[in-house]
Coordinates of C-alpha atoms and ligand atoms in Angstrom, one line a residue:
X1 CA -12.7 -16.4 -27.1
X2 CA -13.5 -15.3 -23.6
X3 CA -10.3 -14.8 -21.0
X4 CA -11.2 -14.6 -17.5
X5 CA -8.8 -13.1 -14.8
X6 CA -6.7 -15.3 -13.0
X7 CA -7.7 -17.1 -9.8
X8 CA -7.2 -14.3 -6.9
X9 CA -6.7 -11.1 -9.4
X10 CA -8.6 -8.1 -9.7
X11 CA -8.7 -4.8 -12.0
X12 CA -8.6 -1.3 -10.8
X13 CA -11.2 0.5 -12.5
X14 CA -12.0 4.2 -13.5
X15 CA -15.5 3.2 -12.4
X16 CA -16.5 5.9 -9.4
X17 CA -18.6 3.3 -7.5
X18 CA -18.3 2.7 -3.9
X19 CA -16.1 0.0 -4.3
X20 CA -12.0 -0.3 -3.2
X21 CA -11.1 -1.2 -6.8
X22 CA -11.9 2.4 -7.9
X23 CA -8.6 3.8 -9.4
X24 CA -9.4 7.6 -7.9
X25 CA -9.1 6.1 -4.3
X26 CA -5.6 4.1 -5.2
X27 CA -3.9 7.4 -6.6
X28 CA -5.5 9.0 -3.1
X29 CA -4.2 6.6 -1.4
X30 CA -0.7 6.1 -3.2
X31 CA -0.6 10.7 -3.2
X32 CA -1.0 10.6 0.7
X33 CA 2.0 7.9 0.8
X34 CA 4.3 9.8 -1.2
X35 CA 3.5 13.0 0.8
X36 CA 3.6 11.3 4.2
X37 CA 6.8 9.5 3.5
X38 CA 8.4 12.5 1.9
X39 CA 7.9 14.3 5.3
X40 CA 9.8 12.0 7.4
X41 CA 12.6 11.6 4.9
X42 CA 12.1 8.0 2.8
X43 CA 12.9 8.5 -0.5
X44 CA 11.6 5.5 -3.1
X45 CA 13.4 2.8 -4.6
X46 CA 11.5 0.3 -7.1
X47 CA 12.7 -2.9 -7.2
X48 CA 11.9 -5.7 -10.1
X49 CA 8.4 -7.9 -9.4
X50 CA 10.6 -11.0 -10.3
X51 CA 13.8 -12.3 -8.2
X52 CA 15.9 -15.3 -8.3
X53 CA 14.0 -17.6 -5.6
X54 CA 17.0 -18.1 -3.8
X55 CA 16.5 -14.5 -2.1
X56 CA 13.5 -15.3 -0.9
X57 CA 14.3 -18.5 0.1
X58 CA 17.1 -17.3 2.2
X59 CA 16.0 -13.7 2.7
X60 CA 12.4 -14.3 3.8
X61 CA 13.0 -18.0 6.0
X62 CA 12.6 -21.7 4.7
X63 CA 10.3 -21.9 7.5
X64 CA 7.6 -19.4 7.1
X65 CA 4.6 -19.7 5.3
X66 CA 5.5 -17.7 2.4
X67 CA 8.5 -20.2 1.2
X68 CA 6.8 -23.2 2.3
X69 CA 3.7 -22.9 0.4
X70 CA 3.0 -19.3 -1.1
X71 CA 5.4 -18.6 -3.9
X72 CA 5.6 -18.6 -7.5
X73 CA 8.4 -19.8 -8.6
X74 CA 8.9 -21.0 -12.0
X75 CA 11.7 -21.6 -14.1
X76 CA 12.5 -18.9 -17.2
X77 CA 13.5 -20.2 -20.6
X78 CA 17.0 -21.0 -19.8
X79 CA 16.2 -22.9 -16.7
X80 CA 17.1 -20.4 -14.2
X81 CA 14.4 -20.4 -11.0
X82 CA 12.8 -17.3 -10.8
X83 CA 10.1 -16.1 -8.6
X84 CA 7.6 -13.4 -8.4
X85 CA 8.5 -11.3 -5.1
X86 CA 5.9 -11.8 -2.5
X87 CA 7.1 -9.2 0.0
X88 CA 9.4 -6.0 -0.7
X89 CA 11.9 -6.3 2.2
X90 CA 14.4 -9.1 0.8
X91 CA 14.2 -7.4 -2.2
X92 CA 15.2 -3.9 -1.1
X93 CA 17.9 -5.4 0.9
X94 CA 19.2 -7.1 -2.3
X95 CA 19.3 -3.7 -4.2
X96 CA 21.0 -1.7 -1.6
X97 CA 23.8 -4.0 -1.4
X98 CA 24.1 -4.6 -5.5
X99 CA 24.0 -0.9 -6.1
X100 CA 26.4 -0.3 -3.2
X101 CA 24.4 2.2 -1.5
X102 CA 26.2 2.6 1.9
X103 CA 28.9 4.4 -0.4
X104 CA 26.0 7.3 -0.3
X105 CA 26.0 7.6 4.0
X106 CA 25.9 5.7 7.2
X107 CA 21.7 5.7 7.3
X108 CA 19.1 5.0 4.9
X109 CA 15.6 5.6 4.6
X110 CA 13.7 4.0 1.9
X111 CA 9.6 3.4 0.6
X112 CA 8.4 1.4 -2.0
X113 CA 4.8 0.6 -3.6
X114 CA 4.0 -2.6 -5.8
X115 CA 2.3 -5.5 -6.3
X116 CA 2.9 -8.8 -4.3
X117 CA 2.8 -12.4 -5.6
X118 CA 2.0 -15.2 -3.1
X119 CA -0.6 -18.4 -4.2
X120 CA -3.0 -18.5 -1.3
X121 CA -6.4 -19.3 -1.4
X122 CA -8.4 -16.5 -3.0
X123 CA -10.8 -14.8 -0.5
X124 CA -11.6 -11.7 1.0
X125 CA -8.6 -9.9 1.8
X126 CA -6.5 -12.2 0.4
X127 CA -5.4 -12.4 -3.0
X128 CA -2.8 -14.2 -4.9
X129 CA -1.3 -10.5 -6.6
X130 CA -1.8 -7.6 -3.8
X131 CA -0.3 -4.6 -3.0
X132 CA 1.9 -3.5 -0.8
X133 CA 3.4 -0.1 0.8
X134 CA 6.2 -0.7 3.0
X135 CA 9.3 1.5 4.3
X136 CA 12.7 0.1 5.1
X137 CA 15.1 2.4 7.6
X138 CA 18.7 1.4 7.8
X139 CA 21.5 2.0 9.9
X140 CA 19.9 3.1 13.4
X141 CA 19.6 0.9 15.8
X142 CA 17.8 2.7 19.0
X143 CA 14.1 2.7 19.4
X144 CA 13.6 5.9 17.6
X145 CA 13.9 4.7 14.8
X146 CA 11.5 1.9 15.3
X147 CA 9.2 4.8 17.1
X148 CA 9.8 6.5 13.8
X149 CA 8.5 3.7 11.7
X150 CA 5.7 3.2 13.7
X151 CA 4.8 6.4 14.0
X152 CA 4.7 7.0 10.1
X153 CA 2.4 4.0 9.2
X154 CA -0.1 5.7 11.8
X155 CA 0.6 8.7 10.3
X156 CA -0.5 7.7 6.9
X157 CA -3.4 5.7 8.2
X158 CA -4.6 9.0 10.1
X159 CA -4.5 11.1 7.0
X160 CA -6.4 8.8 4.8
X161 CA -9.1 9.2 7.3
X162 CA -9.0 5.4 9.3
X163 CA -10.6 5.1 12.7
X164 CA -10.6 2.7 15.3
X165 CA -7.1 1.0 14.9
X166 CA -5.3 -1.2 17.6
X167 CA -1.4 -1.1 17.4
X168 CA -0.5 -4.0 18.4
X169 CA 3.9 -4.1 19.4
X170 CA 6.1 -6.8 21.1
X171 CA 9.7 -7.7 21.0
X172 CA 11.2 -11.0 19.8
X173 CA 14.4 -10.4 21.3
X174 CA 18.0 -10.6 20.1
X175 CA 19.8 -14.1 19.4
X176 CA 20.3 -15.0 23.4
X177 CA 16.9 -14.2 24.2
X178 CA 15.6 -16.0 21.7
X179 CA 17.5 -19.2 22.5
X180 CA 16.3 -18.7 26.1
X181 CA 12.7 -18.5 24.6
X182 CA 13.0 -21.2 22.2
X183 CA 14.0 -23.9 24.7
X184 CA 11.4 -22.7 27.1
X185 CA 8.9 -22.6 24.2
X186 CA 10.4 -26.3 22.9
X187 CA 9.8 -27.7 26.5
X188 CA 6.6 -26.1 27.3
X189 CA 5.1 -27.6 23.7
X190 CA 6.7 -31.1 24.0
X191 CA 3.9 -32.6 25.5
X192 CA 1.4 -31.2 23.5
X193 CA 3.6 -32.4 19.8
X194 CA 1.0 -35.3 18.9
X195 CA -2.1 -32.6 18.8
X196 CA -0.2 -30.4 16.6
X197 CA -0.5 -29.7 13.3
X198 CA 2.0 -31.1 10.6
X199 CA 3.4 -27.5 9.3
X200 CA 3.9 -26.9 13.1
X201 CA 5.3 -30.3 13.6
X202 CA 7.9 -29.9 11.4
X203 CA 9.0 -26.1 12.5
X204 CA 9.1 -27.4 15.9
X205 CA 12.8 -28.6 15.5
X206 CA 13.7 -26.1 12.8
X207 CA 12.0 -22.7 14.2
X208 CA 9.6 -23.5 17.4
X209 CA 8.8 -19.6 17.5
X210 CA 6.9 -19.9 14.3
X211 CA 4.3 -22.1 15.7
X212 CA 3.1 -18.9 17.6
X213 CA 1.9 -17.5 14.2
X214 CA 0.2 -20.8 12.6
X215 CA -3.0 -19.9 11.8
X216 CA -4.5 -23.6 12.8
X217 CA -7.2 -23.2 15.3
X218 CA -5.6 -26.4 17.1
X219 CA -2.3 -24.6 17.4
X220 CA -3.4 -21.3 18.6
X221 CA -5.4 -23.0 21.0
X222 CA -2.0 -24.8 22.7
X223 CA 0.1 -21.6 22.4
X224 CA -2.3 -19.5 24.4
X225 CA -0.9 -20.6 27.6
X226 CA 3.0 -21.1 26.3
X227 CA 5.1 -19.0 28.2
X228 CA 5.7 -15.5 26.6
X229 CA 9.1 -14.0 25.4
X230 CA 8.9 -11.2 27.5
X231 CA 10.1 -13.0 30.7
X232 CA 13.2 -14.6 29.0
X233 CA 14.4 -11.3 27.6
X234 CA 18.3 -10.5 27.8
X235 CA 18.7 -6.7 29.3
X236 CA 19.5 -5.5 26.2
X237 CA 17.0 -6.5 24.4
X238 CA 14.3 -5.7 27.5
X239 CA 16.0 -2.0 27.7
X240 CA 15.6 -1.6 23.8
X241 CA 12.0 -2.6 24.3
X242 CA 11.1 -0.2 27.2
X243 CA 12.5 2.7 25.9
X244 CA 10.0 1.9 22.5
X245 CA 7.4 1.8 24.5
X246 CA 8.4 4.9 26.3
X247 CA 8.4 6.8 23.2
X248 CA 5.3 6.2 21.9
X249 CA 3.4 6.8 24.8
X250 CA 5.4 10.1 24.9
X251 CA 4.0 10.9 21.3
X252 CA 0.6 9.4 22.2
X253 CA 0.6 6.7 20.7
X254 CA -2.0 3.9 22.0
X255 CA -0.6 0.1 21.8
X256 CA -1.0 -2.7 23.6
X257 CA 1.5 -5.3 24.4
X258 CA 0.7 -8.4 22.6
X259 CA 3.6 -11.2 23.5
X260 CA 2.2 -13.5 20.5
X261 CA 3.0 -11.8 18.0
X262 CA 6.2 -13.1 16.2
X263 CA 5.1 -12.1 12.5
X264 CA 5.2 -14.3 9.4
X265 CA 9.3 -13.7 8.5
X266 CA 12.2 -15.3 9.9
X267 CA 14.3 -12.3 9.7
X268 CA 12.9 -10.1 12.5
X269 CA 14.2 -9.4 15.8
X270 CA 13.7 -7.2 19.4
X271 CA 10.6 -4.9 17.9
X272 CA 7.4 -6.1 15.6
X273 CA 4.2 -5.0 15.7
X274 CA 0.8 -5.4 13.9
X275 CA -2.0 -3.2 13.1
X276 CA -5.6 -4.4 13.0
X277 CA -9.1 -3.3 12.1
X278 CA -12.2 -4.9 13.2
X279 CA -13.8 -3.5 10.1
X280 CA -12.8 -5.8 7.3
X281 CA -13.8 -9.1 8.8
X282 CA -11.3 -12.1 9.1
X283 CA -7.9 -10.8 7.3
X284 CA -7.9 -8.3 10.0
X285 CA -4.4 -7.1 10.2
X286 CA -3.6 -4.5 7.9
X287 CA -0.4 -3.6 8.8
X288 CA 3.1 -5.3 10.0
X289 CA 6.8 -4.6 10.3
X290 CA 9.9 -4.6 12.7
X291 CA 13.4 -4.5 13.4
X292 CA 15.5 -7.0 11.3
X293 CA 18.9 -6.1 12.4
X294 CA 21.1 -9.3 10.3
X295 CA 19.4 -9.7 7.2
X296 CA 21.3 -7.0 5.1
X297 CA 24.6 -8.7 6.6
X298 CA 23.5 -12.0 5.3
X299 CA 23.5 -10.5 1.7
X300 CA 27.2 -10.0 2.2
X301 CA 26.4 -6.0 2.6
X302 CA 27.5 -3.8 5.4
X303 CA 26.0 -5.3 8.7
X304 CA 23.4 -2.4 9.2
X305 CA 20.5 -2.5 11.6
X306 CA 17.4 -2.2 10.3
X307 CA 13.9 -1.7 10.6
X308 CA 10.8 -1.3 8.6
X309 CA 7.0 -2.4 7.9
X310 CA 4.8 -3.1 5.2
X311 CA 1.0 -2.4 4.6
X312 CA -1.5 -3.9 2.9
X313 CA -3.1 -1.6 0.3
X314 CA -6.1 -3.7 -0.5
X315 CA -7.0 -4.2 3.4
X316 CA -6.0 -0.5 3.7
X317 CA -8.9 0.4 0.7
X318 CA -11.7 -2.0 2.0
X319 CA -11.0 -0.7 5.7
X320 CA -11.8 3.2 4.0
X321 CA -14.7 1.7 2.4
X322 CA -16.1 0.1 5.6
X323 CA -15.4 3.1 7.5
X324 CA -17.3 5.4 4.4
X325 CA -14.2 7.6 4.5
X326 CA -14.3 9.6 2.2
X327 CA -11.8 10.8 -0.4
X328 CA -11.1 12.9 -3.3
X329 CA -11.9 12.0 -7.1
X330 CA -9.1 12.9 -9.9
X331 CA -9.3 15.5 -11.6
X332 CA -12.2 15.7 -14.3
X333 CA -12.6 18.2 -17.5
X334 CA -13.6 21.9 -16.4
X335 CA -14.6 22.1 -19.7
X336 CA -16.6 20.0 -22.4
X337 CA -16.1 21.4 -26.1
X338 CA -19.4 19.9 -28.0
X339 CA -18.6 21.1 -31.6
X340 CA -21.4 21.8 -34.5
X341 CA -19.9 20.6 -37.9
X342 CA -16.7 20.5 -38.9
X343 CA -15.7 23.9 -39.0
X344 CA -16.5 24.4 -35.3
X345 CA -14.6 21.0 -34.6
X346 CA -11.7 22.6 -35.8
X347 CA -12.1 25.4 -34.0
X348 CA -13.2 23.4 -30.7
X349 CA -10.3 21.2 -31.3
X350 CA -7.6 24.2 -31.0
X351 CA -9.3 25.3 -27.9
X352 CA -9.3 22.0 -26.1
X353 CA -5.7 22.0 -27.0
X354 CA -4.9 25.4 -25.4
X355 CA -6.5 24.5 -22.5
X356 CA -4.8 21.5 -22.2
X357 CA -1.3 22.9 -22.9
X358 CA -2.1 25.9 -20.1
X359 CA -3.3 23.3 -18.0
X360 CA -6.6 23.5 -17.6
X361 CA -8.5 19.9 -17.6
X362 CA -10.6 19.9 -20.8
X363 CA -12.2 17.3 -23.1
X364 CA -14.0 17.6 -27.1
X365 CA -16.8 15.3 -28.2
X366 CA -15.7 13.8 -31.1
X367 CA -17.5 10.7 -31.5
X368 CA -21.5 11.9 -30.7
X369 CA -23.3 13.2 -34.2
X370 CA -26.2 14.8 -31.9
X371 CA -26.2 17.5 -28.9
X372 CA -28.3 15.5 -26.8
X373 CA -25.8 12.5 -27.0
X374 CA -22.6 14.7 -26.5
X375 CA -24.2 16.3 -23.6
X376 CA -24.7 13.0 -21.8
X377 CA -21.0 12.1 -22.2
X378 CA -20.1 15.7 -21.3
X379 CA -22.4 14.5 -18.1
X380 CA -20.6 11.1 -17.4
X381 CA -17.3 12.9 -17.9
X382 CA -18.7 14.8 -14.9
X383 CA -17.2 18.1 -16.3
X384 CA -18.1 21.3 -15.0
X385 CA -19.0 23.4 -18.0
X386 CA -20.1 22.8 -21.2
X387 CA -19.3 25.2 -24.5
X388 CA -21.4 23.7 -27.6
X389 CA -20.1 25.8 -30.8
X390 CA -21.5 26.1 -33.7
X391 CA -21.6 28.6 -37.0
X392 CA -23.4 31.2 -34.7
X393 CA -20.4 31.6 -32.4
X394 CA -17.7 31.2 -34.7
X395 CA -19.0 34.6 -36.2
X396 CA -19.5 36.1 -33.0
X397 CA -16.2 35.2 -31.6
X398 CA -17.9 34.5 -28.6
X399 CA -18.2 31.1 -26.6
X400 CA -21.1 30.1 -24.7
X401 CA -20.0 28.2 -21.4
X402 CA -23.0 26.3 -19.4
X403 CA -22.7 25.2 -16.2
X404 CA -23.6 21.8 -16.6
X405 CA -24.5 22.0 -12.0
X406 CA -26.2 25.5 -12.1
X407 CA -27.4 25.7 -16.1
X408 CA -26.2 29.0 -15.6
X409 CA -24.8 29.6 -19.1
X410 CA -22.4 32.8 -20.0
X411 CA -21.1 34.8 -23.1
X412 CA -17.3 34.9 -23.4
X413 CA -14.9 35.8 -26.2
X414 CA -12.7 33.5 -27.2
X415 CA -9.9 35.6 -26.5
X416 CA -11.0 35.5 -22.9
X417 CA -11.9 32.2 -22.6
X418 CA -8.4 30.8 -21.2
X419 CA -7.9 33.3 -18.9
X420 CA -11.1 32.4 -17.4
X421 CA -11.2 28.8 -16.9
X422 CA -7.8 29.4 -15.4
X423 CA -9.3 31.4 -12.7
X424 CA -12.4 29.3 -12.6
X425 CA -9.7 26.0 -12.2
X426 CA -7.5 27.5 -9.2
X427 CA -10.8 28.1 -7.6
X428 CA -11.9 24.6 -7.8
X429 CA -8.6 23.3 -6.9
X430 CA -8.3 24.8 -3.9
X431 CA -11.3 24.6 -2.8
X432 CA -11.1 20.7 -3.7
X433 CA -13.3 19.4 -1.2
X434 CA -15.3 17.9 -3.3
X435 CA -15.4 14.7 -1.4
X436 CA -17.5 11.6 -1.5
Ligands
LIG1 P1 -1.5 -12.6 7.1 O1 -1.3 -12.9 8.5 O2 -2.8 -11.9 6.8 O3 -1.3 -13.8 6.2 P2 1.2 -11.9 6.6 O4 1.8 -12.1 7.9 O5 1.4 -12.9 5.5 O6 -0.4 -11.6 6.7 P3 3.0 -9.8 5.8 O7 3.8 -10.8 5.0 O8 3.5 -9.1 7.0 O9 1.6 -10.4 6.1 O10 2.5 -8.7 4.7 C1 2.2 -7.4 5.1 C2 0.8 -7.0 4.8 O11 0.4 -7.3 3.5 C3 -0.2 -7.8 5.7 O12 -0.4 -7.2 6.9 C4 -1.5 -7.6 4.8 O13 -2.1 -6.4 5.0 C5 -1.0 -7.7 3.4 N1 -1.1 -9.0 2.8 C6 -0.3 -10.1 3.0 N2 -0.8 -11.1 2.3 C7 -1.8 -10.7 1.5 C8 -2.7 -11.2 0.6 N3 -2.5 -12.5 0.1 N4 -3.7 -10.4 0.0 C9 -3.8 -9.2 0.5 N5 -3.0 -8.6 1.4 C10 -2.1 -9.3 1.9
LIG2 MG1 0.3 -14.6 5.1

């Protein structure tokens, strides 16, 4: 019996090609994350891949794409509906309040990393399980914060190496603009409601400020000339949005203003932005986030302001790939033991061992019967030396190491042997810019 993948899946591979599915350049990727976020204070928190729908339902907007036609949900064995998260922010929301974490301080800075679920059509850049990085900051609500978040997305797209990005930031207002906005919006769209399409029909009444984010060529053709948010601000909410912009152009940060962006969830408010590529073809944005100042309220927690974004990875990889960034592999063995008959394997086996215990990234044929064989997997385990022991050396007490690059090969006794693959290893890790 042959299984395939599911539609819209894909497997990570310890395959060094040059494609984004190669698992050296996710734990690149996910090592610079961990790093960058560290440095501006997010700590992790890992949520469960499956919620009850209802948090999504509520949490992410009974209007928005995602609810209305990208979930799995399913019901479990006892009935209750379940679905597999397709974004991280509900979700985090949900935790903080269950686990009561305002107890622990007034502000709260949070990342996470995971796979997303959402049944879309399977094409490039968009898959039905992808990944996501995305940081959550509660409890501040001036712009700094969102000048923070913003700032840190960049941040981690700079030191994976990405060129040529456009920030993209606007401001959706607080409740009062909004309603200004939405009956401006409602009255400028009226006459066009027959050309519409039927998703947009129906949010027209529900959540008119959706229709700015359809994706139907029809739609996006009428909202070009719809008025724009940014004259029906309150002062608030324009003051909140000036002083963003004043902060990133005071830590250089180049943006433009784009007035239709309202993003894909219900929940945000004043701030969101986008970041886009033009290197990845049609699924251009990469990355996405703003403030969402009522949504941890609405799960009965503490009514905190928020703000956050999420990435994601996939685009984040191909983008690298298109740009031929490039990055550094895991580590490999610094040594290959080939042993000669059993005695030697016994011996080559307590050696790998040492070196492993100390350390030291090492590897032992035990499979191949001939050198020639053992050498080639010593070759695609791309180690650096190789130390093929037989009878001969296990009288002489001596190793000999061959530099598999150089063919250099060397004498050493076995009682030295540790001491110098550890030197040989911190010079190869530090000097790690072995890139490709
Ligand atoms: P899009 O406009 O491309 O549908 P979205 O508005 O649905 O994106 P968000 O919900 O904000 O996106 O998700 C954050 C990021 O996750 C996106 O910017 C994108 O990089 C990525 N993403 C979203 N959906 C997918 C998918 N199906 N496959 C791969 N990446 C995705
Ligand atoms: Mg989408």
């Amino acid at each position: 019996m042959k299984v395939q993948l599911p539609k819209g899946t894909f497997d990570i591979l310890p395959v060094a090609d040059e494609s984004w599915r190669t698992s050296d350049l996710w734990q690149h990727v996910e090592e610079v994350i961990r790093k960058t976020t560290a440095e501006y204070g997010y700590r992790e928190i890992r949520t469960p891949i499956y919620e009850s729908a209802e948090l999504f339902d509520r949490g992410v907007g009974e209007t928005t794409d995602i609810v209305m036609k990208e979930m799995f949900t399913f019901e479990d064995r006892s009935g209750r509906k379940i679905s597999l998260r397709p974004e991280g922010t509900a979700a985090v929301a949900r935790a903080f309040v269950e686990n009561n974490l305002q107890q622990l301080g007034p502000t709260h800075k949070f990342f996470y990393i995971g796979p997303m679920f959402r049944y879309e059509r399977p094409q490039s850049g968009r898959y039905r399980q992808h990944h996501q990085f995305g940081v959550e900051a509660y409890g501040v609500s001036t712009p700094e914060q969102d000048a923070e978040v913003i700032d840190l997305l960049l941040q981690v797209y700079k030191r994976l190496g990405l060129k040529n990005l456009k920030v993209h930031v606007n401001t959706v207002g607080d409740l009062e603009s909004r309603k200004l906005y939405r009956e401006a919006l409602m009255e400028y769209l009226k006459p066009h409601f027959g050309e519409l399409s039927d998703d947009s029909k129906t949010r027209f009444e529900k959540n008119p400020l959706r229709i700015l984010d359809s994706k139907n060529p029809k739609d996006k053709e009428i909202v070009r000339e719809a008025p724009s948010i940014l004259n029906h601000l309150t002062p608030d909410a324009k003051a909140h949005f000036q002083a963003l912009c004043h902060l990133l152009d005071q830590i250089q940060i180049h943006y433009e203003i784009d007035d239709r962006i309202v993003r894909g969830l219900d929940y945000y408010n004043k701030t969101v932005f986008e970041v886009l590529t033009e290197d990845i073809g049609a699924q251009n944005t990469i990355g996405a986030g703003g403030r969402y100042d009522g949504l941890i309220g609405q799960f009965e927690g503490p009514d905190l302001p928020a703000v956050g974004f999420a990435t994601g990875l996939e685009r984040v990889l191909q983008t690298m790939m298109a740009q031929k960034v490039p990055y550094p592999k895991s580590s490999r063995p610094l040594i290959y033991f080939i042993p000669l008959g059993e005695e030697s394997r016994e011996k080559c086996f307590q050696l790998a061992s040492l070196c492993r215990h100390t350390h030291i990234p090492s590897d032992i044929e035990l499979y191949a019967k001939k050198v020639p064989a053992a050498i080639q997997n010593a070759l695609r385990s791309e180690a650096k030396f190789v130390c093929i022991l037989g009878s001969e050396e296990l009288q002489s007490g001596k190793a000999k190491l061959k530099n598999l690059a150089t063919r250099e090969e060397k004498e050493i006794h076995f009682d030295h042997l540790i001491p110098y693959l550890r030197e040989n290893h911190l010079i190869s890790t530090t000097n790690s810019s072995e890139h490709r």
